[in-house]
PDB file of C-alpha atoms in Angstrom:
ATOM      1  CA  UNK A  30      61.567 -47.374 -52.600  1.00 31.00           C
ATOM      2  CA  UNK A  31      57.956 -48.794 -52.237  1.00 35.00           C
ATOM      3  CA  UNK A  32      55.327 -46.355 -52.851  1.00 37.00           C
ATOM      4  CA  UNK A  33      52.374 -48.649 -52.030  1.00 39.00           C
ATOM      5  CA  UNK A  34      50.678 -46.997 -49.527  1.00 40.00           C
ATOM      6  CA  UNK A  35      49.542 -49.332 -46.119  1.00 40.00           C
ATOM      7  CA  UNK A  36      49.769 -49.814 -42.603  1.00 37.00           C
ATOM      8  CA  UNK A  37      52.739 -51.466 -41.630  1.00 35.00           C
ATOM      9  CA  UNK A  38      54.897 -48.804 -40.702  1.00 36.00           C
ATOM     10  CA  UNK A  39      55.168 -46.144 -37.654  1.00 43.00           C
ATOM     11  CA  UNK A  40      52.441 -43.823 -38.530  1.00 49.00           C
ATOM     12  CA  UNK A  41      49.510 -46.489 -37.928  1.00 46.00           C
ATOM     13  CA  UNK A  42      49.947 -46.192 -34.482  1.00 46.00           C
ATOM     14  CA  UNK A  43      49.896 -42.547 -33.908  1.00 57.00           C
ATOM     15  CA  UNK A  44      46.924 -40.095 -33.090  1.00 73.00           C
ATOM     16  CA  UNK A  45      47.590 -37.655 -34.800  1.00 87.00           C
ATOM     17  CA  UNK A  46      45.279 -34.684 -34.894  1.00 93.00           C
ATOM     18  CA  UNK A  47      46.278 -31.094 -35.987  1.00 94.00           C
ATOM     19  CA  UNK A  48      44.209 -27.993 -35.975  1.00 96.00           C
ATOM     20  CA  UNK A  49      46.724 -25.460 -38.015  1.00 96.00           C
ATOM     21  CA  UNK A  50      45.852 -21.653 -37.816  1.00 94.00           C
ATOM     22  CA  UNK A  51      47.859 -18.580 -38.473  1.00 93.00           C
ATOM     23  CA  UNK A  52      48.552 -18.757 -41.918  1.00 95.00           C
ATOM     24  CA  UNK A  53      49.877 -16.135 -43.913  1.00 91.00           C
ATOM     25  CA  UNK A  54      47.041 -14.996 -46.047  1.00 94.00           C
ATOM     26  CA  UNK A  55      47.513 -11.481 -47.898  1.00 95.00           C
ATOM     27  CA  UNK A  56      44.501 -11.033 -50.582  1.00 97.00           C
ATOM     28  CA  UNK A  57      46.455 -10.790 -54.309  1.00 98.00           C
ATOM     29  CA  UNK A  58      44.831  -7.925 -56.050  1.00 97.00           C
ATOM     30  CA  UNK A  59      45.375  -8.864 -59.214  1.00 97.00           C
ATOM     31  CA  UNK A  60      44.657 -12.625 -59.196  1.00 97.00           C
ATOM     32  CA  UNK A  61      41.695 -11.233 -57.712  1.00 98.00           C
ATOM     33  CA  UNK A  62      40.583  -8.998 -60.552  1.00 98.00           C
ATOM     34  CA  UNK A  63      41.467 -11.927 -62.879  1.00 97.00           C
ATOM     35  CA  UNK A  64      38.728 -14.071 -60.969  1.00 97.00           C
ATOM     36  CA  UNK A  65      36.425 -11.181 -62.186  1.00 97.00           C
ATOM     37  CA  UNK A  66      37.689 -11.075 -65.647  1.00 96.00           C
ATOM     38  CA  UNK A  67      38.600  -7.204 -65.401  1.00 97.00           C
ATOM     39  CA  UNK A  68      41.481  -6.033 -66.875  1.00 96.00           C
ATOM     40  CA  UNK A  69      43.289  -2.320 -66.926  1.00 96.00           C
ATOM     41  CA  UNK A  70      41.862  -2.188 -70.668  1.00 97.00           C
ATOM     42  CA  UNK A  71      38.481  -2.743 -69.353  1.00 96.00           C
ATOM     43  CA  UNK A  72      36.313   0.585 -69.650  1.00 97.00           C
ATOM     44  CA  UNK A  73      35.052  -0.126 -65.592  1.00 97.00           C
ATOM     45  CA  UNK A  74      38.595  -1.074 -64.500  1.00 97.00           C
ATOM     46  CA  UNK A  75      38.784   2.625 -62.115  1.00 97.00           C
ATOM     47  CA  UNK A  76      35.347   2.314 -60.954  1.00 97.00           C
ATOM     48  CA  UNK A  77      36.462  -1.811 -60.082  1.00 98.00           C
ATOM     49  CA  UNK A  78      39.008  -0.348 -58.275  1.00 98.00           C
ATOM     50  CA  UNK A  79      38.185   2.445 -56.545  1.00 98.00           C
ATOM     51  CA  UNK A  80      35.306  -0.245 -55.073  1.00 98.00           C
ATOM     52  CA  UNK A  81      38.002  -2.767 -54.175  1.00 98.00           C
ATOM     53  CA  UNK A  82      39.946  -0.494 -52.279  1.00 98.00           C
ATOM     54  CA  UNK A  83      36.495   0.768 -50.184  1.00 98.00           C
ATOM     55  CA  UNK A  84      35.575  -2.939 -49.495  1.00 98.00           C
ATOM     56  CA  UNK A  85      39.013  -4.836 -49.088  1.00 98.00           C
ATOM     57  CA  UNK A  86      39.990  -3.942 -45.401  1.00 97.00           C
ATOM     58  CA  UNK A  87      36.198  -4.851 -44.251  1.00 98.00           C
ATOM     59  CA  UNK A  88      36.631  -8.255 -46.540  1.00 98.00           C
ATOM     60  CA  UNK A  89      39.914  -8.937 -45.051  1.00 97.00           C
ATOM     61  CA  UNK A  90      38.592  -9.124 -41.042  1.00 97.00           C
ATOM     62  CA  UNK A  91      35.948 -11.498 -42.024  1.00 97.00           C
ATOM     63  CA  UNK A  92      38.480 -14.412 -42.830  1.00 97.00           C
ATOM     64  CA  UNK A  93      39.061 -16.938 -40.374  1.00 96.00           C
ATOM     65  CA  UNK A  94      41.277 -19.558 -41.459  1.00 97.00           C
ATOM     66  CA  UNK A  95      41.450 -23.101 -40.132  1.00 97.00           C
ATOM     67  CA  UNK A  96      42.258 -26.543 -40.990  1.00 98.00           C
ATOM     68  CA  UNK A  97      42.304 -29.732 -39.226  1.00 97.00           C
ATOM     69  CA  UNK A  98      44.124 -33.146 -40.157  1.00 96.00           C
ATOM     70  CA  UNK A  99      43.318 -36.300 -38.518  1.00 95.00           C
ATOM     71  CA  UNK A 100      45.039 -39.186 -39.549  1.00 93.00           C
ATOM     72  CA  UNK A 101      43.448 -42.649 -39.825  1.00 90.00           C
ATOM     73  CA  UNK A 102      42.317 -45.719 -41.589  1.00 86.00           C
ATOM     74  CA  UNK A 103      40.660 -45.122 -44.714  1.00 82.00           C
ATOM     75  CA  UNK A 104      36.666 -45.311 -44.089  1.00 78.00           C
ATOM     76  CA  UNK A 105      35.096 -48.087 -45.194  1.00 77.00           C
ATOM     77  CA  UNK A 106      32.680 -45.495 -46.760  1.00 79.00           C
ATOM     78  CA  UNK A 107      34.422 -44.157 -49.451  1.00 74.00           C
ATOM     79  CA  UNK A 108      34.996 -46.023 -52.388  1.00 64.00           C
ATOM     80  CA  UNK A 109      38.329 -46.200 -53.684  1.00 63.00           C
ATOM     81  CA  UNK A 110      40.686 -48.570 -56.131  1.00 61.00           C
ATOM     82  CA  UNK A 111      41.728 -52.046 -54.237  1.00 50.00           C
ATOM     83  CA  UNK A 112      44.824 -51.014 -53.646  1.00 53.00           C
ATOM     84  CA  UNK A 113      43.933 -47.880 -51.568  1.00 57.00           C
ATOM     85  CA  UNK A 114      41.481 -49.539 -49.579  1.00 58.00           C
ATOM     86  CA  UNK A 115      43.836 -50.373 -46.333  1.00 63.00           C
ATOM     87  CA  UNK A 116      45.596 -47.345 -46.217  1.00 78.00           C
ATOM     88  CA  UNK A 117      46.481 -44.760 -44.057  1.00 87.00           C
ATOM     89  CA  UNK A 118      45.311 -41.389 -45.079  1.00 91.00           C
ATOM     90  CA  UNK A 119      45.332 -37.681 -43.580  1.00 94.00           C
ATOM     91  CA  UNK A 120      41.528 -36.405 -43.944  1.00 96.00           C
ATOM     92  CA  UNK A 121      41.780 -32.592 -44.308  1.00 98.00           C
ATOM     93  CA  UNK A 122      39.167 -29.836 -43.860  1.00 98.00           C
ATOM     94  CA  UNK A 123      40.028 -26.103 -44.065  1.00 98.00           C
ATOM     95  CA  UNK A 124      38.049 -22.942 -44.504  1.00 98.00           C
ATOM     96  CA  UNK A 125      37.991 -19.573 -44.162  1.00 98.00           C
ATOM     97  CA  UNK A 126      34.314 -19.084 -42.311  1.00 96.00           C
ATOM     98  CA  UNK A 127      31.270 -17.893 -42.636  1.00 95.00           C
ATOM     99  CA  UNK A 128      31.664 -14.744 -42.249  1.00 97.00           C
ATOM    100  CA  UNK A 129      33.106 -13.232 -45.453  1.00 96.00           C
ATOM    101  CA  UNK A 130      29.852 -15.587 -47.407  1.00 95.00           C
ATOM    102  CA  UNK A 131      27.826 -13.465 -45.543  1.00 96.00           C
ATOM    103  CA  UNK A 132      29.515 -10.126 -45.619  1.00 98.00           C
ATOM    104  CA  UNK A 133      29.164 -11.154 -49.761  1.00 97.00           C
ATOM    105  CA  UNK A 134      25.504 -11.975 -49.523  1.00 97.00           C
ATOM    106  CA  UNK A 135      25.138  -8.848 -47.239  1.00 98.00           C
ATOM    107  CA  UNK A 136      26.322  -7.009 -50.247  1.00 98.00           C
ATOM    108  CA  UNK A 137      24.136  -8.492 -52.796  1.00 98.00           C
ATOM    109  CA  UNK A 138      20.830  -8.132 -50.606  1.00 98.00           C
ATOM    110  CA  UNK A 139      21.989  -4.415 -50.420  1.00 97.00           C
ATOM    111  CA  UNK A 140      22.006  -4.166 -54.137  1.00 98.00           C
ATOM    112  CA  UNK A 141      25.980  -3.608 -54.252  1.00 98.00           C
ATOM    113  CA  UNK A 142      26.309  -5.967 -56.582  1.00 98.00           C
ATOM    114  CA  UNK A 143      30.027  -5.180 -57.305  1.00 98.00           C
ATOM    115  CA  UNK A 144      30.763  -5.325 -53.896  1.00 98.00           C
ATOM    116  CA  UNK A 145      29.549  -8.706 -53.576  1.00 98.00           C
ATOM    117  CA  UNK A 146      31.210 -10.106 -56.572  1.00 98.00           C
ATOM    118  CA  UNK A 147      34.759  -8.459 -55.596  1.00 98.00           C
ATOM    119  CA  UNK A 148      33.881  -9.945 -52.100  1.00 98.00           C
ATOM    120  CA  UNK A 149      33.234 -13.704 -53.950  1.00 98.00           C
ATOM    121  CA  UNK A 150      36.430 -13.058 -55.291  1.00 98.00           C
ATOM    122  CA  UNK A 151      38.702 -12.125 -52.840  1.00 98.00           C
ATOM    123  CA  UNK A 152      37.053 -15.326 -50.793  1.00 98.00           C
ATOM    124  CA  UNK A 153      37.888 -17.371 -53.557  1.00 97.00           C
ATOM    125  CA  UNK A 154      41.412 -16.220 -53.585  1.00 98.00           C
ATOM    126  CA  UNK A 155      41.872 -16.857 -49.984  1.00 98.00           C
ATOM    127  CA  UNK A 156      41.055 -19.995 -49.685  1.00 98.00           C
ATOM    128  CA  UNK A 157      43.338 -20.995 -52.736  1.00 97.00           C
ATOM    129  CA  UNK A 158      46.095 -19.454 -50.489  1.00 97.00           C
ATOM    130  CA  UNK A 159      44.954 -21.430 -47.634  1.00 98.00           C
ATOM    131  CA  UNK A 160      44.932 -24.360 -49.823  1.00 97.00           C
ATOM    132  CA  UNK A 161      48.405 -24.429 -50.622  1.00 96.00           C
ATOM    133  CA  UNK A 162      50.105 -23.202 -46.979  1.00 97.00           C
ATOM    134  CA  UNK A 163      48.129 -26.352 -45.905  1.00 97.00           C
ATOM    135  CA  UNK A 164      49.973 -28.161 -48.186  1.00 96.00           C
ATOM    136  CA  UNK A 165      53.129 -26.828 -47.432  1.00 96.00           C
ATOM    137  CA  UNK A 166      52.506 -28.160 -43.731  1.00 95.00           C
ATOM    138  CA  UNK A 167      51.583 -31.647 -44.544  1.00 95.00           C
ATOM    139  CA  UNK A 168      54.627 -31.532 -47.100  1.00 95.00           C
ATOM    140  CA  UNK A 169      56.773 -30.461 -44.153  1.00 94.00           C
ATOM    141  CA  UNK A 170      55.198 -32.721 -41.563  1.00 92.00           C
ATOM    142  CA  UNK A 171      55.706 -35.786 -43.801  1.00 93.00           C
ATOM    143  CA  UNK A 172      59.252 -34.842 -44.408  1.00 93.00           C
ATOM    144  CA  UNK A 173      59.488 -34.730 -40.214  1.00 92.00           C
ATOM    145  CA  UNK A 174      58.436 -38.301 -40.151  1.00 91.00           C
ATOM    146  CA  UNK A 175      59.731 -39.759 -43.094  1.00 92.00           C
ATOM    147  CA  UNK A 176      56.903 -40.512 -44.964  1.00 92.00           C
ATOM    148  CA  UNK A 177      54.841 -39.774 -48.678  1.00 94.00           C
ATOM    149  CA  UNK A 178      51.427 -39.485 -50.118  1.00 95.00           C
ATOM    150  CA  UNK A 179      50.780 -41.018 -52.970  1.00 92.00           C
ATOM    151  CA  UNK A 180      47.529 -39.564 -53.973  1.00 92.00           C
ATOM    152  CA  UNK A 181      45.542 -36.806 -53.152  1.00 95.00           C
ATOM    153  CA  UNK A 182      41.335 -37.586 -53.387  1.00 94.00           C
ATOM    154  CA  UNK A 183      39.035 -34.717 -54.087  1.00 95.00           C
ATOM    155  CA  UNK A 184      35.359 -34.371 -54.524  1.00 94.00           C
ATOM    156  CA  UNK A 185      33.838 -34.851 -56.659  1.00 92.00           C
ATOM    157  CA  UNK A 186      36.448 -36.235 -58.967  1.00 90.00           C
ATOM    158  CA  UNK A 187      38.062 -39.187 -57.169  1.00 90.00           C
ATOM    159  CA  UNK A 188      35.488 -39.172 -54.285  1.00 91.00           C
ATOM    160  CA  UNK A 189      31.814 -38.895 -54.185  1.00 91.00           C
ATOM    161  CA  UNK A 190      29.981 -35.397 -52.511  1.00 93.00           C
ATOM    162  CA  UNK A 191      28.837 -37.538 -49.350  1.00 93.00           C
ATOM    163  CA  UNK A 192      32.702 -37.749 -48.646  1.00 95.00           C
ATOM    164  CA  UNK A 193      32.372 -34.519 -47.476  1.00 96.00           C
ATOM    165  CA  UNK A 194      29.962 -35.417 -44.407  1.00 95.00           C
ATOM    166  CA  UNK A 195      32.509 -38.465 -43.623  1.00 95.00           C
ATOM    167  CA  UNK A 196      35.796 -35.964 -43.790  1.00 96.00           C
ATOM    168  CA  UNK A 197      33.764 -33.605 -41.386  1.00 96.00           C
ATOM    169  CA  UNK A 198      33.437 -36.456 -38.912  1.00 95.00           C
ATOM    170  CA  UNK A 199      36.800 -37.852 -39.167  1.00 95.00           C
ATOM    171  CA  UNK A 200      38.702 -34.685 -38.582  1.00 96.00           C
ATOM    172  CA  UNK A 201      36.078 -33.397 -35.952  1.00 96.00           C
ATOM    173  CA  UNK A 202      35.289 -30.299 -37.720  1.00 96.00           C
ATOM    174  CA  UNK A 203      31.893 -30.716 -37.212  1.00 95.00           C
ATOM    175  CA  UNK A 204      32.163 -30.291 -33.426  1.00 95.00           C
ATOM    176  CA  UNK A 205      35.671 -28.320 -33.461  1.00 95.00           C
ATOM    177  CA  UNK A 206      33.833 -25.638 -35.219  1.00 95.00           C
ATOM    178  CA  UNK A 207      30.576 -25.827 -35.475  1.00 94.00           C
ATOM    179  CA  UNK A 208      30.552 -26.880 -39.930  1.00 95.00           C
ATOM    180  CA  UNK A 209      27.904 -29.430 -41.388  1.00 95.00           C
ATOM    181  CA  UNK A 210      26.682 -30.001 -44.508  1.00 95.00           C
ATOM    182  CA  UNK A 211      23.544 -29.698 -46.347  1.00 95.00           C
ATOM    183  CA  UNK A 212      21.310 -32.417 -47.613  1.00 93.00           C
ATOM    184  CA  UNK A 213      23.148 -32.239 -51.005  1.00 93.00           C
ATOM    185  CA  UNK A 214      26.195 -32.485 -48.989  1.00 95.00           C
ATOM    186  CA  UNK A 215      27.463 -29.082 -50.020  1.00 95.00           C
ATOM    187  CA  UNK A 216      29.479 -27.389 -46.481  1.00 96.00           C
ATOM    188  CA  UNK A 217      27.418 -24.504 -44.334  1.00 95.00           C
ATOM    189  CA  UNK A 218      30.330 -22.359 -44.601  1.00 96.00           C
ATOM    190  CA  UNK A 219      30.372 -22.408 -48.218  1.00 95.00           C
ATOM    191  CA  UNK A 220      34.426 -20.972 -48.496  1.00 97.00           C
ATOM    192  CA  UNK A 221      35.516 -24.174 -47.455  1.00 98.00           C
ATOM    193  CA  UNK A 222      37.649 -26.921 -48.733  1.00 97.00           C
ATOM    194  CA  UNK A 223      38.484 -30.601 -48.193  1.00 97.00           C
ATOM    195  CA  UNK A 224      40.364 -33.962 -49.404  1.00 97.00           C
ATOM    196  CA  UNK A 225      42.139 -37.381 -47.893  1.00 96.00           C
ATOM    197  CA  UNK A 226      45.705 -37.614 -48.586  1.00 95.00           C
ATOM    198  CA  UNK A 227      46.823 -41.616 -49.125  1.00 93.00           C
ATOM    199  CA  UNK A 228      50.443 -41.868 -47.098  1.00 92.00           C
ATOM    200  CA  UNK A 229      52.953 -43.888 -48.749  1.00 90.00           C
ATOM    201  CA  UNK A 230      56.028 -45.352 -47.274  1.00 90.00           C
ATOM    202  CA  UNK A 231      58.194 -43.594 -49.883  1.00 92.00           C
ATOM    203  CA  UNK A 232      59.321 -40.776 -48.802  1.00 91.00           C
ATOM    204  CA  UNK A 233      59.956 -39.000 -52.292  1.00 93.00           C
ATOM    205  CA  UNK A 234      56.926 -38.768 -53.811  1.00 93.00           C
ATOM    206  CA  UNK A 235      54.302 -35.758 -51.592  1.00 94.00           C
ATOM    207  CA  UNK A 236      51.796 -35.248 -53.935  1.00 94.00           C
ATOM    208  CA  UNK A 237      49.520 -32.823 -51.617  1.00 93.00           C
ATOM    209  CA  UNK A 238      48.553 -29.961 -54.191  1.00 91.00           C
ATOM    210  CA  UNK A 239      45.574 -29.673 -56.310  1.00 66.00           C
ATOM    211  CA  UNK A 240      46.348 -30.810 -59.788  1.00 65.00           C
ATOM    212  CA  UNK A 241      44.157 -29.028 -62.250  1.00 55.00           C
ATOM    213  CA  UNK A 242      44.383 -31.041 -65.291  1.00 57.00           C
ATOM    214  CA  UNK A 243      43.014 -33.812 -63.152  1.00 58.00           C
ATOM    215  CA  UNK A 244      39.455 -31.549 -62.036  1.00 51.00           C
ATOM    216  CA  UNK A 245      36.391 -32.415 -63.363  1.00 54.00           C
ATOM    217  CA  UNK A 246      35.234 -28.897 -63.105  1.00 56.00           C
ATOM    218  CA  UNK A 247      35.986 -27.614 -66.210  1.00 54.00           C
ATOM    219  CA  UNK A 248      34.327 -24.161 -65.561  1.00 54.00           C
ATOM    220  CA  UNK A 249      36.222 -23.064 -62.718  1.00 54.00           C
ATOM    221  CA  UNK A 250      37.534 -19.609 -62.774  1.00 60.00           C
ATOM    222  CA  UNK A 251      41.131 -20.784 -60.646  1.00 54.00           C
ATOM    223  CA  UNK A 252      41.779 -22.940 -63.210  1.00 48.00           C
ATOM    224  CA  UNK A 253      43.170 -19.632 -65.353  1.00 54.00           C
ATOM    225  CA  UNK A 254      44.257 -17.490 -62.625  1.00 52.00           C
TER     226      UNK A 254
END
């Protein structure tokens, strides 16, 4: 099958514009701990714990997850390989508010500086989670309609950081619920996530999940977790 991805099939046509919610998000305890790089053989493992279990409930009711696809024509904006430039793409934006980022910050200002870095954690975690149910969706959407994605673009590795405004925009977020970006392009709610998926007419090949060997950020702490 042809897995050039274009316009001239069904999906050109459509409007389509998805805001997905109720996702099931349950806060892994030990991923989470591995964010931290605390282990049972670590000598503050009990007191980690005990502070875990006193925070994780109050965490937990400060997630809101959201995401919103809108699919389109490729902006003229980003910059992408000649071959990509007339496609179809999904433009995706999730997050999980701005409330747990300032529960954390809470936390720190308080001097609980545990707290807030179990709090980082657990965000961190979340929004992983969200990450891949999203996936899942598009993965089962595409399937619906007979369709692939060839690529998925990420910033800052395929994309530059002022994608981010232009993916806002796109999928509405911005007015949907209430998220802009700072002058360095950065998202106000900072547990947030986003990335344009290229459609292909070949059916086979859904490559919607975040391939770490292909990351620029070398440092990040999912990347062993």
């Amino acid at each position: 099958m042809d897995n050039n991805p274009g316009n001239d099939y069904s999906l050109h046509d459509d409007n389509i514009h998805i805001t997905l919610t109720n996702f099931a998000i349950k806060p892994d305890r030990n991923r989470i701990f591995r964010l931290i790089d605390c282990s049972p053989e670590s000598p503050v493992y009990d007191m980690v714990e005990e502070e875990y279990e006193d925070i994780i409930q109050e965490v937990y009711s400060r997630i809101q997850s959201v995401a919103i696809l809108q699919l389109s024509s490729l902006d003229n904006r980003i910059t992408v390989e000649e071959e990509s430039r007339e496609a179809t793409a999904f433009y995706v934006f999730m997050t999980i508010g701005m409330e747990v980022s300032k529960l954390s910050t809470q936390y720190f200002e308080e001097s609980n500086y545990l707290a807030g870095m179990l709090a980082n954690a657990i965000a961190d975690d979340c929004l992983s989670q969200l990450d891949n149910e999203v996936g899942e969706r598009i993965a089962a959407l595409c399937r619906q309609r007979h369709i692939g994605v060839a690529r998925r673009l990420e910033v800052p590795s395929d994309i530059p950081m002022e994608a981010q405004k232009i993916i806002l925009e796109v999928t509405g977020a911005d007015r949907e619920l209430g998220m802009g970006v700072t002058e360095g392009y950065m998202f106000t709610a900072v547990k947030s996530n986003c990335f344009i998926l290229i459609i292909s007419k070949d059916e086979d090949i859904i490559k919607v999940k975040h391939d770490c060997r292909n990351c620029t950020q070398e440092s990040c702490r999912m990347r062993s977790c």
